[in-house]
Amino acid sequence: MRLNRFTHGDSGFAAPKFVAVATLIASAVTTFPVAAADTNESEDLNQQSQALVRDVMALKKEALALDRDLYLLDHQIRFPERTRVTFFLRLEDRRFNAQSISLLIDNVPVITRNVSVDESALLRNGGSLRVSMANTAPGERQLQIAVNGQTLNRSSEPTEAAVVSAEATLNKGDAPLTVEMALDRKRRWIFQRYWVVNTKTWEER
Amino acid sequence: MTRFNQWFPQILLLVSLSLSAATPLIAQTIEAINTENPYVAEAWERVNEQQYFDALSLISVNQQRGPRTPVDAEDTGAASDNDRLEWLAAKSELGFGLPDRASATLEALGERTPTTKLRGSALMQLAQLQFQRGMYEASESTLDKLEDRLPRYKKISRVELKARSALVQGRYEDVVETLGEIGQSQLDNYMRYNLALSYIKTGQEKRGISLMGRVGQMPIRDLQSHGLRDRANLSLGYYLLKSKNGGTARPILERIRVDGPFSNQALLGLGWAQLTPEGKIIPEIADDLLEDEDPLNQLNAIGIMVRPRRTEDLFGRLGLRPLRAKESERIAQLRVNKALVAWAELIDRRPVDPSVTESWLAIPYALQKVGAHEQALDFYLTGIEKLEQRREELAKAREQLATGRMLNTLATKEPDSEAGWNWQINELPDASETYLLSDLIATNSYQEGVKNFRDLRMLRRRLDRWRLEMDALVAQKQSRVTKGLNIEFLIGETRQSFQNPYRDLDLELALDETLSGRRGAIEEDIIIERYPKQLKLAAVPKNFGGELKALRKIQPRLETQSARLALAERAQAQLLQKLGDNEIAAQDEVLKGYLIEARFAAARLFETGVDR
């Protein structure tokens, strides 16, 4: 078969231009649509997808409620309400880079933990860090806290090691107690107690 | 693949825009919450770190236990923290893919909170959410609830959202009217794009073309603005092409980047623009085109490709033999050459893009136009080969897809991340099926499916951890109960270790019958006064079942939920696989169509050649 005897011009050719132009114009409106699969099947798939989205949302809500109940039960067992104390730490001194925290109640160590780089950054940005939860019997307790870290210069580079510590008296009642230990800019400690108020209002709302 | 991975985040960004509307993604960061309450601050930190499930769990626990307030705080402080927690809850619900719940929370917050700033933010967020969920009328009515005294940036956001809502409903007159409320100088380029589109749709073509032309020439500040600029040029270029103004469309399309998310469509369009009639001069953009920087001088624009010297050796570049053409067709041939320059660049690009596939047939079509039938036939045959090869690849990809490898790889990146609906697939696994399905993966619906799959998996893993914790607690409690029940052992142990501290003292106990005054001798109120009650009954325990009972009660719930999550995970995986399967089938259908066209054209060439 010889193919080199073609004349010029495009008469008699089934040019694929209509395919090209059709897709060309379509592309101006959206991305290129591919040939749709069977419409009914596509509709079924769409309905199936929507039903699944609804199921997943319902499951997420249930999982959330279950997670909350598990969290509450776990805390109720490990830290009963009557003895529970939660400690938060907040640093107003942005030049202090916390590295580890020690907490003692009546000279008994409650926790000694390192402060991760992320947690330290969080504290320097004014965040509040949950240090620990502990059990302590109601009554007057002596609290001792020590935070080891570094003092930072203006370029946020560490200049010297620093330890800030404090002692305070803690009056623990029968209700769970939250204590926020804040270190102000002059590195003075401020102890703020929080308590639960008006639980019923929340349940009713 | 490497090149595609480079553009994938941009494609995602632009897919999320939709051509006519710039839909914003869920806000990635939230405004700082000024609070001293550590519980609110803790929740805020979780939201900021996109740990939405954790944040929701914390907020939910706090709500169950009641809000905390400083011992010496006033009552108003508690209410404010309450609202802040609700606001954070709404943000987390949104981030974790619970839009209906977020909507309810925001609605309640918008109605209740007296704080104007928080109320404004809540209503704005609600309106955006309603818009994203396709509830356009509700979204507009929420926007109407916003006070007129808004900060300037919020006022602009309100107008912009209202305009987008009208745009997606096809109410172009309303778009023009709404965006007209704010001055031209305050419109950002997305709004200008939308306004230009609306002008064109409402018959104000001159204004629309002029404005779209300006968006297409905006200064490039970042990846996003470059994408919008390309998109505006592509839209305008194709609009002009459709209205048979090839001469004006060409320089517009030449402004688009050679290597970008729209480059393939632009190259294809540029080729067709060479073969489309020149059309009339459009004065609205003619001046702009004169003032425009020479696209040929922009090294990263498509214009650089049609420089004269590049067209000279075109047939050499395509590997064709010298072409003999009639003198009378020289001019037409020159234009075809230019079209071929654009398409020649396209043929070796990512074949998944339909523009590339189309170029396989467009080139022989153009060659036919100039009478290079033999070369056209060569290209048709090569095209047929490539199309068949692609169909084989699709069949293999279908088999691979069934193994679930792609989905697992996609979902196992940052498996414990709780970024929920903010999570995006930014990098694709190196697998053939991913390569073919990249456009599908970039769509919102598929991404949401993958996100849900990941969320379900994350929840199941979390519940698995809880199960271990609960099992340990049950074991601990059980051992205590067992010990406690062994009474004889305990008595024996106590007897052995007991030492009477009073054993050396000679003590006698006597019954005192006159602990209180004799009955009747003293008045009762005097007794109460003298002997106030020192002892009182303890409160009745809330639950006699004890902790072990509570643990045993929650364990089956944990099992059931875990099983349901696993089922939903499987169903989601099957659905995603089905979507992938359908996409491959659809691509195959398109290829089949192209293949028929190519075979038919090649057969006609053979036939005509034999006849003559």
Short mmCIF file of C-alpha atoms in Angstrom, two decimals, chain B residues 178-528:
data_model
loop_
_atom_site.label_atom_id
_atom_site.label_comp_id
_atom_site.label_asym_id
_atom_site.label_seq_id
_atom_site.Cartn_x
_atom_site.Cartn_y
_atom_site.Cartn_z
CA THR B 178 -24.16 43.12 45.60
CA LEU B 179 -20.55 43.67 44.59
CA GLY B 180 -21.50 47.17 43.47
CA GLU B 181 -22.25 47.97 47.14
CA ILE B 182 -18.56 48.24 47.85
CA GLY B 183 -16.12 50.35 45.92
CA GLN B 184 -14.07 48.88 43.07
CA SER B 185 -10.89 49.55 45.01
CA GLN B 186 -12.07 47.32 47.85
CA LEU B 187 -12.73 44.34 45.63
CA ASP B 188 -10.08 41.68 45.74
CA ASN B 189 -9.14 39.79 42.62
CA TYR B 190 -11.46 36.85 43.36
CA MET B 191 -14.37 39.26 43.61
CA ARG B 192 -13.25 40.96 40.40
CA TYR B 193 -13.17 37.58 38.67
CA ASN B 194 -16.71 36.81 39.87
CA LEU B 195 -17.91 40.25 38.87
CA ALA B 196 -16.35 39.90 35.42
CA LEU B 197 -18.06 36.56 34.95
CA SER B 198 -21.39 38.06 36.03
CA TYR B 199 -20.97 41.00 33.66
CA ILE B 200 -20.47 38.58 30.77
CA LYS B 201 -23.45 36.48 31.83
CA THR B 202 -25.72 39.52 32.11
CA GLY B 203 -24.84 40.69 28.63
CA GLN B 204 -22.40 43.40 29.69
CA GLU B 205 -19.70 41.67 27.70
CA LYS B 206 -17.49 44.69 27.20
CA ARG B 207 -17.20 45.41 30.93
CA GLY B 208 -16.79 41.73 31.70
CA ILE B 209 -14.02 41.19 29.14
CA SER B 210 -12.23 44.32 30.26
CA LEU B 211 -12.36 43.36 33.96
CA MET B 212 -11.39 39.74 33.29
CA GLY B 213 -8.49 41.03 31.21
CA ARG B 214 -7.31 43.08 34.18
CA VAL B 215 -7.51 40.09 36.54
CA GLY B 216 -5.43 38.22 34.00
CA GLN B 217 -2.74 40.85 34.26
CA MET B 218 -2.64 41.29 38.00
CA PRO B 219 0.76 41.27 39.69
CA ILE B 220 1.82 37.86 40.92
CA ARG B 221 2.39 37.83 44.67
CA ASP B 222 2.09 34.17 45.51
CA LEU B 223 1.14 30.77 44.16
CA GLN B 224 -2.54 31.47 44.69
CA SER B 225 -2.56 34.76 42.79
CA HIS B 226 -0.62 33.13 39.96
CA GLY B 227 -3.25 30.39 39.82
CA LEU B 228 -6.10 32.91 39.70
CA ARG B 229 -4.32 34.93 37.03
CA ASP B 230 -3.87 31.82 34.88
CA ARG B 231 -7.46 30.87 35.45
CA ALA B 232 -8.76 34.28 34.40
CA ASN B 233 -6.65 34.15 31.24
CA LEU B 234 -7.82 30.63 30.46
CA SER B 235 -11.49 31.54 30.94
CA LEU B 236 -11.16 34.68 28.84
CA GLY B 237 -9.10 32.91 26.20
CA TYR B 238 -11.63 30.11 25.80
CA TYR B 239 -14.52 32.59 25.84
CA LEU B 240 -12.91 34.47 22.96
CA LEU B 241 -12.17 31.23 21.19
CA LYS B 242 -15.79 30.18 21.51
CA SER B 243 -16.89 33.50 20.03
CA LYS B 244 -14.46 32.93 17.13
CA ASN B 245 -11.94 35.61 18.07
CA GLY B 246 -8.83 33.52 17.69
CA GLY B 247 -6.59 36.53 17.11
CA THR B 248 -7.49 38.07 20.48
CA ALA B 249 -7.56 34.76 22.30
CA ARG B 250 -3.95 33.94 21.40
CA PRO B 251 -2.09 36.62 23.40
CA ILE B 252 -4.44 36.01 26.34
CA LEU B 253 -3.65 32.28 26.38
CA GLU B 254 0.03 33.02 25.89
CA ARG B 255 0.07 34.77 29.30
CA ILE B 256 -0.50 31.44 31.06
CA ARG B 257 2.46 29.65 32.60
CA VAL B 258 4.13 26.90 30.54
CA ASP B 259 4.33 24.72 33.60
CA GLY B 260 1.29 25.14 35.79
CA PRO B 261 -2.08 23.59 36.61
CA PHE B 262 -3.73 25.18 33.54
CA SER B 263 -0.85 24.89 31.08
CA ASN B 264 -2.17 21.82 29.26
CA GLN B 265 -5.58 23.34 28.60
CA ALA B 266 -3.90 26.59 27.60
CA LEU B 267 -1.57 24.86 25.14
CA LEU B 268 -4.46 22.97 23.60
CA GLY B 269 -6.49 26.17 23.36
CA LEU B 270 -3.56 28.05 21.88
CA GLY B 271 -3.26 25.47 19.14
CA TRP B 272 -6.93 25.77 18.30
CA ALA B 273 -6.67 29.57 18.45
CA GLN B 274 -4.21 29.38 15.56
CA LEU B 275 -6.77 27.48 13.49
CA THR B 276 -9.75 29.65 14.48
CA PRO B 277 -10.66 32.77 12.49
CA GLU B 278 -8.88 35.92 13.64
CA GLY B 279 -12.18 37.61 14.53
CA LYS B 280 -12.76 41.26 15.17
CA ILE B 281 -10.72 43.64 17.29
CA ILE B 282 -12.16 43.97 20.76
CA PRO B 283 -11.39 47.52 21.87
CA GLU B 284 -11.94 46.74 25.58
CA ILE B 285 -8.85 44.63 25.70
CA ALA B 286 -6.96 45.84 22.66
CA ASP B 287 -5.39 48.65 24.68
CA ASP B 288 -4.50 46.25 27.45
CA LEU B 289 -2.87 43.95 24.96
CA LEU B 290 -0.78 46.81 23.59
CA GLU B 291 0.26 47.82 27.09
CA ASP B 292 0.85 44.24 28.08
CA GLU B 293 4.38 43.13 28.51
CA ASP B 294 5.44 41.15 25.50
CA PRO B 295 4.45 37.62 26.44
CA LEU B 296 7.34 36.39 24.33
CA ASN B 297 9.65 38.01 26.81
CA GLN B 298 8.14 36.25 29.77
CA LEU B 299 10.28 33.21 30.14
CA ASN B 300 7.77 31.14 32.04
CA ALA B 301 4.74 31.97 29.88
CA ILE B 302 3.38 29.94 26.99
CA GLY B 303 4.13 32.85 24.66
CA ILE B 304 7.79 31.95 24.75
CA MET B 305 7.00 28.72 22.92
CA VAL B 306 5.69 30.33 19.76
CA ARG B 307 8.75 32.43 19.10
CA PRO B 308 9.54 32.42 15.37
CA ARG B 309 12.78 30.55 15.65
CA ARG B 310 11.08 27.72 17.48
CA THR B 311 8.65 27.20 14.64
CA GLU B 312 11.38 27.02 12.03
CA ASP B 313 12.64 23.60 12.94
CA LEU B 314 9.27 22.27 13.94
CA PHE B 315 9.14 19.27 11.64
CA GLY B 316 12.62 18.34 12.74
CA ARG B 317 11.43 18.49 16.36
CA LEU B 318 8.52 16.26 15.53
CA GLY B 319 10.80 13.81 13.71
CA LEU B 320 9.06 14.25 10.36
CA ARG B 321 10.48 14.13 6.91
CA PRO B 322 10.68 17.34 4.88
CA LEU B 323 7.23 18.44 3.90
CA ARG B 324 6.29 19.64 0.46
CA ALA B 325 3.38 22.01 0.35
CA LYS B 326 1.73 24.09 -2.32
CA GLU B 327 2.71 27.75 -2.53
CA SER B 328 -0.86 28.92 -2.02
CA GLU B 329 -1.13 27.22 1.34
CA ARG B 330 2.03 28.66 2.82
CA ILE B 331 0.21 31.12 5.10
CA ALA B 332 -2.23 28.53 6.35
CA GLN B 333 0.65 26.18 6.89
CA LEU B 334 2.46 28.75 8.99
CA ARG B 335 -0.52 28.95 11.31
CA VAL B 336 -0.76 25.20 11.45
CA ASN B 337 2.93 25.14 12.30
CA LYS B 338 2.27 27.42 15.21
CA ALA B 339 -0.60 25.22 16.37
CA LEU B 340 1.69 22.25 16.11
CA VAL B 341 4.31 24.00 18.26
CA ALA B 342 1.83 24.19 21.12
CA TRP B 343 0.58 20.64 20.62
CA ALA B 344 4.06 19.21 20.17
CA GLU B 345 4.81 20.47 23.68
CA LEU B 346 1.64 18.81 24.89
CA ILE B 347 2.03 15.28 23.50
CA ASP B 348 4.76 14.22 25.92
CA ARG B 349 3.02 15.55 29.00
CA ARG B 350 1.07 13.61 31.61
CA PRO B 351 -1.25 11.43 29.52
CA VAL B 352 -3.94 11.37 32.23
CA ASP B 353 -4.86 14.91 31.27
CA PRO B 354 -7.54 14.82 28.54
CA SER B 355 -5.90 17.82 26.88
CA VAL B 356 -2.81 15.69 26.30
CA THR B 357 -4.83 12.78 24.94
CA GLU B 358 -6.64 15.15 22.65
CA SER B 359 -3.37 16.53 21.36
CA TRP B 360 -2.52 13.03 20.09
CA LEU B 361 -5.37 13.41 17.62
CA ALA B 362 -5.17 17.16 17.13
CA ILE B 363 -1.64 16.93 15.66
CA PRO B 364 -2.53 14.54 12.83
CA TYR B 365 -5.66 16.59 12.19
CA ALA B 366 -3.51 19.70 11.74
CA LEU B 367 -1.07 17.77 9.55
CA GLN B 368 -3.97 16.69 7.39
CA LYS B 369 -4.96 20.32 7.03
CA VAL B 370 -1.63 21.10 5.40
CA GLY B 371 -1.73 17.97 3.31
CA ALA B 372 0.91 15.99 5.18
CA HIS B 373 -1.24 12.86 5.00
CA GLU B 374 1.52 10.34 5.39
CA GLN B 375 2.81 12.06 8.48
CA ALA B 376 -0.74 12.44 9.73
CA LEU B 377 -1.22 8.71 9.34
CA ASP B 378 2.00 8.08 11.27
CA PHE B 379 0.68 10.23 14.08
CA TYR B 380 -2.72 8.55 14.03
CA LEU B 381 -1.03 5.15 14.27
CA THR B 382 1.20 6.34 17.12
CA GLY B 383 -1.87 7.85 18.78
CA ILE B 384 -3.73 4.56 18.46
CA GLU B 385 -0.78 2.74 19.99
CA LYS B 386 -0.63 5.20 22.88
CA LEU B 387 -4.37 5.01 23.46
CA GLU B 388 -4.26 1.22 23.56
CA GLN B 389 -1.32 1.36 25.91
CA ARG B 390 -3.26 3.68 28.19
CA ARG B 391 -6.23 1.34 28.17
CA GLU B 392 -3.93 -1.49 29.26
CA GLU B 393 -2.59 0.74 32.05
CA LEU B 394 -6.14 1.47 33.14
CA ALA B 395 -6.93 -2.24 33.32
CA LYS B 396 -3.84 -2.83 35.47
CA ALA B 397 -4.69 0.15 37.67
CA ARG B 398 -8.14 -1.33 38.19
CA GLU B 399 -6.59 -4.53 39.50
CA GLN B 400 -4.25 -2.60 41.78
CA LEU B 401 -7.10 -0.48 43.05
CA ALA B 402 -8.92 -3.60 44.20
CA THR B 403 -6.03 -4.42 46.55
CA GLY B 404 -6.69 -1.20 48.51
CA ARG B 405 -3.02 -0.27 48.44
CA MET B 406 -3.59 3.31 47.34
CA LEU B 407 -6.21 4.10 49.97
CA ASN B 408 -4.14 2.60 52.74
CA THR B 409 -1.11 4.62 51.68
CA LEU B 410 -3.18 7.79 51.46
CA ALA B 411 -4.79 7.26 54.84
CA THR B 412 -1.74 6.14 56.77
CA LYS B 413 0.09 9.44 56.41
CA GLU B 414 -0.09 11.05 59.86
CA PRO B 415 -2.47 8.34 61.08
CA ASP B 416 -3.26 9.98 64.42
CA SER B 417 -3.74 13.44 63.01
CA GLU B 418 -7.14 14.81 63.99
CA ALA B 419 -7.11 17.59 61.43
CA GLY B 420 -10.45 16.22 60.19
CA TRP B 421 -11.80 18.25 57.32
CA ASN B 422 -8.82 20.55 57.32
CA TRP B 423 -6.55 17.64 56.47
CA GLN B 424 -5.51 17.54 52.86
CA ILE B 425 -3.75 15.07 50.65
CA ASN B 426 -0.69 17.03 49.67
CA GLU B 427 1.49 14.25 48.39
CA LEU B 428 0.42 11.25 46.40
CA PRO B 429 1.73 7.74 46.90
CA ASP B 430 3.96 6.50 44.12
CA ALA B 431 1.59 3.99 42.55
CA SER B 432 0.24 3.64 39.03
CA GLU B 433 -3.41 3.79 40.09
CA THR B 434 -2.78 7.03 41.98
CA TYR B 435 -1.28 8.50 38.86
CA LEU B 436 -4.37 7.74 36.84
CA LEU B 437 -6.80 8.79 39.54
CA SER B 438 -5.10 12.02 40.52
CA ASP B 439 -7.91 14.19 39.17
CA LEU B 440 -10.48 12.19 41.10
CA ILE B 441 -8.36 12.39 44.26
CA ALA B 442 -8.25 16.16 43.91
CA THR B 443 -12.05 16.43 44.02
CA ASN B 444 -13.74 17.51 47.24
CA SER B 445 -16.04 14.51 47.43
CA TYR B 446 -13.19 12.00 47.18
CA GLN B 447 -11.06 13.90 49.66
CA GLU B 448 -13.95 14.01 52.12
CA GLY B 449 -14.34 10.27 51.70
CA VAL B 450 -10.66 9.70 52.47
CA LYS B 451 -10.91 12.08 55.43
CA ASN B 452 -13.89 10.18 56.80
CA PHE B 453 -12.01 6.92 56.30
CA ARG B 454 -9.06 8.34 58.27
CA ASP B 455 -11.32 9.72 60.99
CA LEU B 456 -13.04 6.36 61.43
CA ARG B 457 -9.68 4.65 61.63
CA MET B 458 -8.39 7.20 64.15
CA LEU B 459 -11.52 6.76 66.30
CA ARG B 460 -11.21 2.99 66.22
CA ARG B 461 -7.58 3.22 67.27
CA ARG B 462 -8.53 5.57 70.08
CA LEU B 463 -11.24 3.19 71.29
CA ASP B 464 -8.73 0.33 71.13
CA ARG B 465 -6.50 2.26 73.50
CA TRP B 466 -9.45 2.88 75.80
CA ARG B 467 -10.25 -0.82 75.72
CA LEU B 468 -6.78 -1.67 77.00
CA GLU B 469 -7.11 0.94 79.75
CA MET B 470 -10.52 -0.33 80.79
CA ASP B 471 -9.34 -3.95 80.78
CA ALA B 472 -6.45 -2.97 83.07
CA LEU B 473 -8.82 -1.14 85.43
CA VAL B 474 -11.23 -4.09 85.51
CA ALA B 475 -8.37 -6.47 86.30
CA GLN B 476 -7.19 -4.16 89.07
CA LYS B 477 -10.67 -3.83 90.58
CA GLN B 478 -11.33 -7.55 90.32
CA SER B 479 -8.16 -8.42 92.20
CA ARG B 480 -9.19 -6.01 94.99
CA VAL B 481 -12.66 -7.48 95.22
CA THR B 482 -11.27 -10.99 95.38
CA LYS B 483 -8.92 -10.03 98.20
CA GLY B 484 -11.66 -8.13 100.01
CA LEU B 485 -14.00 -11.10 99.94
CA ASN B 486 -11.48 -13.38 101.66
CA ILE B 487 -12.69 -12.32 105.13
CA GLU B 488 -11.10 -15.19 107.04
CA PHE B 489 -7.74 -14.41 105.52
CA LEU B 490 -8.07 -10.74 106.46
CA ILE B 491 -9.15 -11.50 110.07
CA GLY B 492 -6.29 -13.93 110.45
CA GLU B 493 -3.85 -11.44 109.06
CA THR B 494 -5.14 -8.69 111.37
CA ARG B 495 -5.01 -10.94 114.42
CA GLN B 496 -1.43 -11.81 113.70
CA SER B 497 -0.31 -8.24 113.28
CA PHE B 498 -2.55 -6.56 115.89
CA GLN B 499 -0.95 -5.12 119.00
CA ASN B 500 -3.24 -3.67 121.64
CA PRO B 501 -1.91 -0.15 122.42
CA TYR B 502 -3.70 -0.15 125.80
CA ARG B 503 -2.54 -3.56 126.93
CA ASP B 504 -0.50 -2.13 129.84
CA LEU B 505 -3.34 0.00 131.16
CA ASP B 506 -5.95 -1.20 133.60
CA LEU B 507 -9.10 0.11 131.96
CA GLU B 508 -12.71 -0.57 132.76
CA LEU B 509 -15.69 0.49 130.76
CA ALA B 510 -18.83 1.65 132.53
CA LEU B 511 -22.22 2.25 130.98
CA ASP B 512 -23.16 5.92 131.29
CA GLU B 513 -26.87 6.29 131.34
CA THR B 514 -26.95 10.05 131.85
CA LEU B 515 -25.37 11.30 128.64
CA SER B 516 -28.21 13.81 128.33
CA GLY B 517 -30.53 15.26 130.88
CA ARG B 518 -33.25 13.05 132.19
CA ARG B 519 -36.21 12.99 129.92
CA GLY B 520 -38.75 15.51 131.04
CA ALA B 521 -36.45 17.17 133.56
CA ILE B 522 -34.97 19.58 131.04
CA GLU B 523 -36.74 21.30 128.18
CA GLU B 524 -35.86 19.83 124.79
CA ASP B 525 -34.67 23.12 123.30
CA ILE B 526 -32.20 23.50 126.17
CA ILE B 527 -30.81 20.05 125.36
CA ILE B 528 -30.41 21.01 121.70
#
